[in-house]
Amino acid sequence: MTDDTAPAGPSLAALTAAGFNVDALSEEQHEVLRALTPEELALLVDIRGRLDAAAPEVQAHADVAGGALF
């Protein structure tokens, strides 16, 4: 039995844990994500982490400069 509130498969669970909103994706998109290799999954999670880490700096520039730099 599966929990209907959690995405099925290790790839979807890992992406959800990394902050990706996979609930809004279609079943076909879920299938693509379930088929990711471990290396592809790690790359996506790494990119998400780096984007999240840069978000406060980018947001600060937008607040101070009105987004003129971005």
mmCIF file with all atom_site columns, C-alpha atoms in Angstrom:
data_model
loop_
_atom_site.group_PDB
_atom_site.id
_atom_site.type_symbol
_atom_site.label_atom_id
_atom_site.label_alt_id
_atom_site.label_comp_id
_atom_site.label_asym_id
_atom_site.label_entity_id
_atom_site.label_seq_id
_atom_site.pdbx_PDB_ins_code
_atom_site.Cartn_x
_atom_site.Cartn_y
_atom_site.Cartn_z
_atom_site.occupancy
_atom_site.B_iso_or_equiv
_atom_site.pdbx_formal_charge
_atom_site.auth_seq_id
_atom_site.auth_comp_id
_atom_site.auth_asym_id
_atom_site.auth_atom_id
_atom_site.pdbx_PDB_model_num
ATOM 1  C CA . MET A 1 1  ? 0.000  0.000  0.000   1.00 0.00 ? 1  MET A CA 1
ATOM 2  C CA . THR A 1 2  ? 1.153  3.500  -0.727  1.00 0.00 ? 2  THR A CA 1
ATOM 3  C CA . ASP A 1 3  ? 0.481  6.741  1.083   1.00 0.00 ? 3  ASP A CA 1
ATOM 4  C CA . ASP A 1 4  ? -1.541 8.937  -1.290  1.00 0.00 ? 4  ASP A CA 1
ATOM 5  C CA . THR A 1 5  ? -0.102 12.087 0.296   1.00 0.00 ? 5  THR A CA 1
ATOM 6  C CA . ALA A 1 6  ? 3.499  11.219 -0.602  1.00 0.00 ? 6  ALA A CA 1
ATOM 7  C CA . PRO A 1 7  ? 4.925  10.832 -4.106  1.00 0.00 ? 7  PRO A CA 1
ATOM 8  C CA . ALA A 1 8  ? 5.791  7.265  -5.047  1.00 0.00 ? 8  ALA A CA 1
ATOM 9  C CA . GLY A 1 9  ? 9.333  6.234  -5.828  1.00 0.00 ? 9  GLY A CA 1
ATOM 10 C CA . PRO A 1 10 ? 12.685 7.257  -4.399  1.00 0.00 ? 10 PRO A CA 1
ATOM 11 C CA . SER A 1 11 ? 13.310 9.939  -7.036  1.00 0.00 ? 11 SER A CA 1
ATOM 12 C CA . LEU A 1 12 ? 10.064 11.761 -6.309  1.00 0.00 ? 12 LEU A CA 1
ATOM 13 C CA . ALA A 1 13 ? 10.575 11.448 -2.565  1.00 0.00 ? 13 ALA A CA 1
ATOM 14 C CA . ALA A 1 14 ? 14.100 12.846 -2.843  1.00 0.00 ? 14 ALA A CA 1
ATOM 15 C CA . LEU A 1 15 ? 12.917 15.733 -5.008  1.00 0.00 ? 15 LEU A CA 1
ATOM 16 C CA . THR A 1 16 ? 10.099 16.504 -2.582  1.00 0.00 ? 16 THR A CA 1
ATOM 17 C CA . ALA A 1 17 ? 12.565 16.458 0.318   1.00 0.00 ? 17 ALA A CA 1
ATOM 18 C CA . ALA A 1 18 ? 14.770 18.881 -1.636  1.00 0.00 ? 18 ALA A CA 1
ATOM 19 C CA . GLY A 1 19 ? 11.883 21.323 -1.977  1.00 0.00 ? 19 GLY A CA 1
ATOM 20 C CA . PHE A 1 20 ? 10.519 20.511 -5.412  1.00 0.00 ? 20 PHE A CA 1
ATOM 21 C CA . ASN A 1 21 ? 6.721  20.646 -5.700  1.00 0.00 ? 21 ASN A CA 1
ATOM 22 C CA . VAL A 1 22 ? 6.082  17.448 -7.614  1.00 0.00 ? 22 VAL A CA 1
ATOM 23 C CA . ASP A 1 23 ? 2.396  17.325 -6.694  1.00 0.00 ? 23 ASP A CA 1
ATOM 24 C CA . ALA A 1 24 ? 1.522  19.767 -9.489  1.00 0.00 ? 24 ALA A CA 1
ATOM 25 C CA . LEU A 1 25 ? 3.157  17.593 -12.155 1.00 0.00 ? 25 LEU A CA 1
ATOM 26 C CA . SER A 1 26 ? 1.332  15.225 -14.483 1.00 0.00 ? 26 SER A CA 1
ATOM 27 C CA . GLU A 1 27 ? 1.653  11.462 -14.264 1.00 0.00 ? 27 GLU A CA 1
ATOM 28 C CA . GLU A 1 28 ? 3.802  11.536 -17.403 1.00 0.00 ? 28 GLU A CA 1
ATOM 29 C CA . GLN A 1 29 ? 6.152  14.021 -15.741 1.00 0.00 ? 29 GLN A CA 1
ATOM 30 C CA . HIS A 1 30 ? 6.265  11.796 -12.640 1.00 0.00 ? 30 HIS A CA 1
ATOM 31 C CA . GLU A 1 31 ? 7.310  8.893  -14.863 1.00 0.00 ? 31 GLU A CA 1
ATOM 32 C CA . VAL A 1 32 ? 10.190 10.937 -16.277 1.00 0.00 ? 32 VAL A CA 1
ATOM 33 C CA . LEU A 1 33 ? 11.341 11.833 -12.768 1.00 0.00 ? 33 LEU A CA 1
ATOM 34 C CA . ARG A 1 34 ? 11.033 8.231  -11.565 1.00 0.00 ? 34 ARG A CA 1
ATOM 35 C CA . ALA A 1 35 ? 13.330 7.187  -14.425 1.00 0.00 ? 35 ALA A CA 1
ATOM 36 C CA . LEU A 1 36 ? 16.143 9.555  -13.412 1.00 0.00 ? 36 LEU A CA 1
ATOM 37 C CA . THR A 1 37 ? 19.509 7.971  -12.837 1.00 0.00 ? 37 THR A CA 1
ATOM 38 C CA . PRO A 1 38 ? 21.075 8.545  -9.413  1.00 0.00 ? 38 PRO A CA 1
ATOM 39 C CA . GLU A 1 39 ? 23.488 10.996 -11.045 1.00 0.00 ? 39 GLU A CA 1
ATOM 40 C CA . GLU A 1 40 ? 20.667 12.972 -12.675 1.00 0.00 ? 40 GLU A CA 1
ATOM 41 C CA . LEU A 1 41 ? 18.755 13.075 -9.408  1.00 0.00 ? 41 LEU A CA 1
ATOM 42 C CA . ALA A 1 42 ? 21.826 14.261 -7.514  1.00 0.00 ? 42 ALA A CA 1
ATOM 43 C CA . LEU A 1 43 ? 22.399 16.992 -10.104 1.00 0.00 ? 43 LEU A CA 1
ATOM 44 C CA . LEU A 1 44 ? 18.829 18.293 -9.818  1.00 0.00 ? 44 LEU A CA 1
ATOM 45 C CA . VAL A 1 45 ? 18.998 18.298 -6.026  1.00 0.00 ? 45 VAL A CA 1
ATOM 46 C CA . ASP A 1 46 ? 22.374 20.074 -6.126  1.00 0.00 ? 46 ASP A CA 1
ATOM 47 C CA . ILE A 1 47 ? 21.099 22.734 -8.528  1.00 0.00 ? 47 ILE A CA 1
ATOM 48 C CA . ARG A 1 48 ? 18.013 23.294 -6.364  1.00 0.00 ? 48 ARG A CA 1
ATOM 49 C CA . GLY A 1 49 ? 20.215 23.691 -3.288  1.00 0.00 ? 49 GLY A CA 1
ATOM 50 C CA . ARG A 1 50 ? 22.438 26.229 -5.004  1.00 0.00 ? 50 ARG A CA 1
ATOM 51 C CA . LEU A 1 51 ? 19.442 28.182 -6.299  1.00 0.00 ? 51 LEU A CA 1
ATOM 52 C CA . ASP A 1 52 ? 17.910 28.222 -2.825  1.00 0.00 ? 52 ASP A CA 1
ATOM 53 C CA . ALA A 1 53 ? 21.215 29.347 -1.318  1.00 0.00 ? 53 ALA A CA 1
ATOM 54 C CA . ALA A 1 54 ? 21.430 32.230 -3.801  1.00 0.00 ? 54 ALA A CA 1
ATOM 55 C CA . ALA A 1 55 ? 17.798 33.276 -3.351  1.00 0.00 ? 55 ALA A CA 1
ATOM 56 C CA . PRO A 1 56 ? 18.325 35.542 -0.306  1.00 0.00 ? 56 PRO A CA 1
ATOM 57 C CA . GLU A 1 57 ? 21.095 37.477 -2.089  1.00 0.00 ? 57 GLU A CA 1
ATOM 58 C CA . VAL A 1 58 ? 19.037 37.862 -5.243  1.00 0.00 ? 58 VAL A CA 1
ATOM 59 C CA . GLN A 1 59 ? 15.998 38.896 -3.196  1.00 0.00 ? 59 GLN A CA 1
ATOM 60 C CA . ALA A 1 60 ? 18.071 41.456 -1.282  1.00 0.00 ? 60 ALA A CA 1
ATOM 61 C CA . HIS A 1 61 ? 19.226 43.021 -4.576  1.00 0.00 ? 61 HIS A CA 1
ATOM 62 C CA . ALA A 1 62 ? 15.642 43.162 -5.808  1.00 0.00 ? 62 ALA A CA 1
ATOM 63 C CA . ASP A 1 63 ? 14.498 44.835 -2.593  1.00 0.00 ? 63 ASP A CA 1
ATOM 64 C CA . VAL A 1 64 ? 17.328 47.390 -2.569  1.00 0.00 ? 64 VAL A CA 1
ATOM 65 C CA . ALA A 1 65 ? 17.683 48.111 -6.287  1.00 0.00 ? 65 ALA A CA 1
ATOM 66 C CA . GLY A 1 66 ? 14.147 47.423 -7.360  1.00 0.00 ? 66 GLY A CA 1
ATOM 67 C CA . GLY A 1 67 ? 15.343 44.440 -9.335  1.00 0.00 ? 67 GLY A CA 1
ATOM 68 C CA . ALA A 1 68 ? 17.399 46.676 -11.628 1.00 0.00 ? 68 ALA A CA 1
ATOM 69 C CA . LEU A 1 69 ? 20.341 44.273 -11.529 1.00 0.00 ? 69 LEU A CA 1
ATOM 70 C CA . PHE A 1 70 ? 18.357 41.187 -12.384 1.00 0.00 ? 70 PHE A CA 1
#
